[in-house]
Amino acid sequence: MAQIINMPRLSDTMEEGVVAKWLINIGDQVKEGDILAEIETDKATMEFESFYEGTLLHIGVNEGETAAVNTLLAIVGEKDEDISSLLVV
């Protein structure tokens, strides 16, 4: 089953973050603990790790883009899994 990964709150004052760099690509296998991306907060650039295992199926925020905390960041699930219902706004 696909898991939604939202923009995390990496500090107490963080309202939004910038995806500085994705370290994996769509279709890559992800293990729990793998670093997914570097996120710039209001205070620092931090590595963001996965709490899920599976295949990266979707990236919701491109490099250089800003997103509010709890915005869809990525989706991890089974290879070729239908995630269309998770992408409905």
Tab-separated table of C-alpha atoms in Angstrom:
chain	number	residue	atom	x	y	z
A	1	MET	CA	0.000	0.000	0.000
A	2	ALA	CA	1.315	3.418	-0.979
A	3	GLN	CA	2.460	5.784	1.741
A	4	ILE	CA	2.196	9.558	1.450
A	5	ILE	CA	5.222	11.485	2.670
A	6	ASN	CA	4.434	15.084	3.597
A	7	MET	CA	6.800	18.011	4.043
A	8	PRO	CA	8.036	17.505	7.602
A	9	ARG	CA	8.285	20.132	10.325
A	10	LEU	CA	12.038	19.989	10.915
A	11	SER	CA	12.129	22.775	13.510
A	12	ASP	CA	9.673	24.344	15.934
A	13	THR	CA	9.420	27.521	13.866
A	14	MET	CA	9.311	25.903	10.427
A	15	GLU	CA	6.243	26.888	8.380
A	16	GLU	CA	7.601	25.870	4.959
A	17	GLY	CA	10.665	24.311	3.406
A	18	VAL	CA	12.521	24.264	0.113
A	19	VAL	CA	13.542	20.997	-1.505
A	20	ALA	CA	17.201	21.785	-2.112
A	21	LYS	CA	17.975	18.427	-3.738
A	22	TRP	CA	16.331	15.058	-4.312
A	23	LEU	CA	18.788	12.243	-3.651
A	24	ILE	CA	16.597	9.576	-5.286
A	25	ASN	CA	14.552	9.431	-8.487
A	26	ILE	CA	11.104	8.142	-9.360
A	27	GLY	CA	11.356	4.374	-9.749
A	28	ASP	CA	14.217	3.996	-7.268
A	29	GLN	CA	13.916	1.519	-4.409
A	30	VAL	CA	13.741	3.130	-0.969
A	31	LYS	CA	14.577	1.508	2.347
A	32	GLU	CA	13.654	2.801	5.777
A	33	GLY	CA	16.397	5.208	6.813
A	34	ASP	CA	17.455	6.133	3.254
A	35	ILE	CA	17.968	9.859	2.746
A	36	LEU	CA	15.318	11.071	0.291
A	37	ALA	CA	16.091	14.758	-0.018
A	38	GLU	CA	17.840	17.769	1.409
A	39	ILE	CA	15.327	20.270	2.802
A	40	GLU	CA	16.158	23.911	3.502
A	41	THR	CA	14.353	25.251	6.560
A	42	ASP	CA	14.308	28.715	8.065
A	43	LYS	CA	17.439	27.755	10.014
A	44	ALA	CA	19.455	25.124	8.129
A	45	THR	CA	19.581	22.567	5.347
A	46	MET	CA	18.727	19.139	6.697
A	47	GLU	CA	18.644	15.605	5.313
A	48	PHE	CA	15.188	14.024	5.293
A	49	GLU	CA	15.025	10.254	5.615
A	50	SER	CA	12.324	7.772	4.698
A	51	PHE	CA	10.272	5.987	7.308
A	52	TYR	CA	8.892	3.652	4.616
A	53	GLU	CA	10.166	1.004	2.225
A	54	GLY	CA	9.161	0.538	-1.403
A	55	THR	CA	9.522	2.307	-4.730
A	56	LEU	CA	9.452	6.078	-5.124
A	57	LEU	CA	6.284	6.527	-7.184
A	58	HIS	CA	5.759	10.292	-7.139
A	59	ILE	CA	7.572	13.524	-6.325
A	60	GLY	CA	5.198	16.306	-5.334
A	61	VAL	CA	7.688	19.156	-4.856
A	62	ASN	CA	10.463	19.752	-7.375
A	63	GLU	CA	13.980	20.866	-6.484
A	64	GLY	CA	14.082	24.561	-5.687
A	65	GLU	CA	10.363	24.741	-4.913
A	66	THR	CA	8.930	25.871	-1.591
A	67	ALA	CA	6.145	23.941	0.116
A	68	ALA	CA	4.244	24.400	3.347
A	69	VAL	CA	4.599	21.875	6.152
A	70	ASN	CA	2.282	18.872	5.537
A	71	THR	CA	2.205	19.425	1.747
A	72	LEU	CA	2.540	16.252	-0.345
A	73	LEU	CA	6.286	15.731	-0.777
A	74	ALA	CA	6.424	12.209	-2.228
A	75	ILE	CA	4.684	8.838	-2.434
A	76	VAL	CA	6.373	5.494	-1.783
A	77	GLY	CA	4.667	2.180	-2.549
A	78	GLU	CA	4.744	-1.011	-4.593
A	79	LYS	CA	6.268	-0.836	-8.080
A	80	ASP	CA	3.554	-0.013	-10.670
A	81	GLU	CA	0.960	0.630	-7.929
A	82	ASP	CA	-1.950	2.866	-8.965
A	83	ILE	CA	-1.664	6.058	-6.896
A	84	SER	CA	-4.106	8.186	-8.898
A	85	SER	CA	-6.586	8.330	-6.005
A	86	LEU	CA	-3.864	9.834	-3.780
A	87	LEU	CA	-3.157	12.625	-6.261
A	88	VAL	CA	-6.706	14.001	-6.375
A	89	VAL	CA	-6.730	17.534	-5.020
